[in-house]
Coordinates of C-alpha atoms in Angstrom, one line a residue:
M786 CA -25.6 -31.2 -42.3
P787 CA -24.5 -28.1 -44.1
R788 CA -21.7 -26.2 -42.4
K789 CA -22.4 -22.8 -40.9
K790 CA -20.9 -20.0 -42.9
K791 CA -18.4 -18.0 -40.9
L792 CA -18.6 -14.2 -41.1
P793 CA -15.6 -12.5 -42.7
S794 CA -13.2 -11.0 -40.1
L795 CA -14.0 -7.5 -41.4
D796 CA -17.7 -8.1 -40.6
L797 CA -16.8 -9.4 -37.1
D798 CA -14.7 -6.4 -36.5
K799 CA -17.6 -4.1 -37.4
I800 CA -20.0 -6.0 -35.1
R801 CA -17.5 -5.8 -32.2
K802 CA -17.1 -2.0 -32.8
I803 CA -20.9 -1.5 -32.9
K804 CA -21.3 -3.5 -29.7
R805 CA -18.4 -1.6 -28.0
H806 CA -19.8 1.8 -29.1
W807 CA -23.3 0.9 -28.1
I808 CA -22.1 -0.1 -24.6
E809 CA -20.1 3.1 -24.2
I810 CA -22.9 5.3 -25.4
S811 CA -25.5 3.7 -23.2
F812 CA -23.6 4.3 -20.1
V813 CA -22.8 7.9 -21.1
L814 CA -26.5 8.4 -21.6
A815 CA -27.1 6.9 -18.1
L816 CA -25.3 9.9 -16.7
I817 CA -26.6 12.6 -19.0
I818 CA -30.3 11.8 -19.6
P819 CA -31.5 12.0 -15.9
F820 CA -29.8 15.3 -15.5
I821 CA -31.3 16.8 -18.7
A822 CA -34.8 15.4 -17.8
G823 CA -34.5 17.0 -14.3
L824 CA -33.9 20.4 -16.0
V825 CA -36.9 19.9 -18.3
V826 CA -39.3 19.0 -15.6
T827 CA -38.9 22.1 -13.4
D828 CA -41.3 20.9 -10.6
W829 CA -39.5 17.6 -10.2
S830 CA -37.6 17.1 -6.9
I831 CA -34.7 14.8 -6.3
Y832 CA -35.8 14.4 -2.6
S833 CA -39.5 13.6 -3.1
D834 CA -39.9 12.1 -6.6
A835 CA -38.6 9.2 -8.6
L836 CA -36.7 9.0 -11.9
S837 CA -39.5 7.0 -13.4
D838 CA -41.7 10.2 -13.2
F839 CA -39.9 11.3 -16.3
G840 CA -41.6 8.5 -18.2
T841 CA -45.0 10.0 -17.8
H842 CA -44.2 13.7 -18.3
P843 CA -45.1 15.0 -21.8
G844 CA -41.7 16.8 -22.2
T845 CA -39.5 13.8 -21.3
A846 CA -41.6 10.6 -21.9
G847 CA -40.2 9.8 -25.3
I848 CA -36.6 10.4 -24.6
W849 CA -36.8 8.6 -21.3
S850 CA -38.3 5.5 -22.8
G851 CA -35.7 5.5 -25.6
Y852 CA -32.9 5.9 -23.0
L853 CA -34.2 2.9 -20.9
I854 CA -34.3 0.7 -24.0
I855 CA -30.7 1.7 -25.1
L856 CA -29.4 1.2 -21.5
A857 CA -31.1 -2.2 -21.3
I858 CA -29.5 -3.4 -24.5
G859 CA -26.1 -2.0 -23.3
I860 CA -26.4 -3.8 -20.0
W861 CA -27.3 -7.0 -21.9
L862 CA -24.5 -6.8 -24.4
Q863 CA -21.9 -6.0 -21.7
G864 CA -23.1 -8.8 -19.5
M865 CA -23.2 -11.4 -22.3
Q866 CA -19.7 -10.5 -23.4
K867 CA -18.3 -10.9 -19.8
I868 CA -20.1 -14.3 -19.3
E869 CA -18.8 -15.6 -22.6
D870 CA -15.3 -14.5 -21.7
S871 CA -15.3 -15.9 -18.2
F872 CA -17.7 -18.8 -17.7
E873 CA -19.1 -22.0 -19.1
G874 CA -21.4 -24.8 -18.0
V875 CA -23.9 -24.3 -15.2
R876 CA -22.5 -21.0 -14.0
S877 CA -22.8 -19.4 -17.4
H878 CA -26.4 -20.6 -17.7
I879 CA -27.3 -19.2 -14.3
L880 CA -25.8 -15.8 -15.1
Y881 CA -27.4 -15.8 -18.6
Y882 CA -30.8 -16.3 -16.9
I883 CA -30.3 -13.6 -14.3
L884 CA -28.9 -11.1 -16.9
N885 CA -31.9 -11.8 -19.3
V886 CA -34.3 -11.2 -16.4
A887 CA -32.6 -7.9 -15.5
A888 CA -32.3 -6.5 -19.1
T889 CA -35.9 -7.5 -19.9
S890 CA -37.2 -6.0 -16.8
L891 CA -35.4 -2.7 -17.4
M892 CA -36.7 -2.6 -21.0
L893 CA -40.3 -3.3 -19.8
T894 CA -40.1 -0.2 -17.6
A895 CA -39.9 1.9 -20.8
F896 CA -43.4 0.6 -21.7
I897 CA -44.9 0.0 -18.3
T898 CA -44.7 3.5 -16.9
E899 CA -45.8 5.0 -13.6
I900 CA -49.3 5.2 -15.0
F901 CA -49.5 1.5 -14.1
R902 CA -48.0 2.1 -10.7
G903 CA -48.2 -1.3 -9.1
L904 CA -47.0 -3.2 -12.2
H905 CA -44.3 -0.7 -12.9
G906 CA -43.0 -1.0 -9.3
L907 CA -42.8 -4.8 -9.6
V908 CA -40.9 -4.7 -12.9
A909 CA -38.5 -2.0 -11.7
A910 CA -37.9 -3.9 -8.4
T911 CA -37.2 -7.0 -10.5
F912 CA -34.5 -5.1 -12.4
F913 CA -32.9 -3.6 -9.3
I914 CA -32.7 -6.9 -7.5
S915 CA -31.7 -9.2 -10.5
Y916 CA -29.0 -6.9 -11.8
M917 CA -27.5 -6.6 -8.3
V918 CA -27.5 -10.4 -7.9
F919 CA -25.9 -10.7 -11.4
I920 CA -23.0 -8.4 -10.5
F921 CA -22.5 -10.0 -7.1
M922 CA -22.6 -13.6 -8.5
Y923 CA -20.4 -12.7 -11.4
G924 CA -17.8 -11.3 -9.0
F925 CA -18.1 -14.2 -6.4
W926 CA -17.4 -16.8 -9.1
Q927 CA -14.6 -14.6 -10.6
L928 CA -12.7 -14.7 -7.2
E929 CA -11.4 -18.1 -8.1
S930 CA -9.6 -17.0 -11.2
K931 CA -9.5 -13.2 -11.3
L932 CA -9.2 -11.9 -7.8
K933 CA -9.2 -8.1 -8.5
E934 CA -12.1 -8.2 -11.0
G935 CA -14.0 -10.5 -8.7
A936 CA -13.4 -8.3 -5.6
V937 CA -14.5 -5.2 -7.5
S938 CA -17.7 -6.9 -8.6
V939 CA -18.5 -8.3 -5.1
V940 CA -18.0 -4.9 -3.6
A941 CA -20.2 -3.3 -6.3
G942 CA -22.9 -5.8 -5.6
L943 CA -22.8 -5.1 -1.9
L944 CA -22.9 -1.3 -2.5
L945 CA -26.0 -1.8 -4.7
L946 CA -27.6 -3.6 -1.8
L947 CA -26.7 -0.8 0.6
T948 CA -28.2 1.9 -1.7
S949 CA -31.6 0.5 -0.7
L950 CA -31.1 2.2 2.7
L951 CA -31.4 5.5 0.9
I952 CA -35.1 4.9 0.6
I953 CA -35.6 5.3 4.3
P954 CA -34.7 8.9 4.9
F955 CA -36.2 10.3 1.7
K956 CA -39.8 10.5 0.6
G957 CA -38.9 9.7 -3.1
L958 CA -36.8 7.1 -4.8
A959 CA -34.7 9.4 -6.9
I960 CA -31.6 9.5 -4.7
F961 CA -31.6 5.7 -4.3
E962 CA -32.0 5.3 -8.1
I963 CA -29.3 7.8 -8.9
A964 CA -26.8 6.1 -6.5
Y965 CA -27.7 2.7 -8.1
V966 CA -27.1 4.0 -11.6
L967 CA -23.8 5.6 -10.6
I968 CA -22.6 2.3 -9.2
I969 CA -23.6 0.2 -12.2
V970 CA -22.0 2.8 -14.6
A971 CA -18.8 2.8 -12.6
W972 CA -18.7 -1.1 -12.5
N973 CA -19.4 -1.4 -16.2
Y974 CA -16.8 1.2 -17.0
I975 CA -14.1 -0.6 -15.0
I976 CA -15.0 -4.0 -16.4
H977 CA -15.4 -2.7 -20.0
K978 CA -12.0 -0.9 -20.0
K979 CA -10.3 -3.8 -18.3
N980 CA -11.6 -6.1 -21.0
R981 CA -10.4 -3.8 -23.8
I982 CA -6.9 -3.5 -22.3
E983 CA -6.7 -7.3 -22.0
K984 CA -7.7 -7.8 -25.6
M985 CA -5.3 -5.1 -26.9
S986 CA -2.5 -6.7 -24.9
K987 CA -3.2 -10.2 -26.4
M988 CA -3.2 -8.6 -29.9
F989 CA 0.1 -6.9 -29.3
L990 CA 1.7 -10.1 -27.9
N991 CA 0.4 -12.1 -30.9
E992 CA 1.9 -9.6 -33.4
T993 CA 5.3 -9.6 -31.7
K994 CA 5.6 -13.4 -31.8

């Protein structure tokens, strides 16, 4: 069988940089786009509406769909990287499956908008539940080898579960959705930065040997 050609190290570095920048940009957008959309749609209320309403408003539909697609890819890239760095065997396969379900569901919400209310709700709920489970399971299995990272992930997973209680006192879903997004952005930021620091430390140690 012919051997697979290995990419030059320069190309690999470029791919890593693109992935890193995509992840970082996607989570910056997760903080900025909802705020901008809320300013554009003047009759939107954080207490009685949902973020998904931006996907059907003429002034925000395009940017909202693009934002969801970018965020879904960012979540997938970050999750895949962490699985490859931390697990193998059955655990990695389970996490891959859950992550793929979460990222695919989020991307589908860009196309299945509130116009298809029932189907949109099902797809959105699938994302919220599957990504929460992914973070929790990732952290739970990390407790065996990386206690701090595992603990942060388990706590983040539990906080995501608790955000569902915000649906009870408010008519709309926006506050729950915003709390959920803030937690996943914080979790991904902590994990992403930790990963970069570890890689830079390894590079420094290798150079000093």
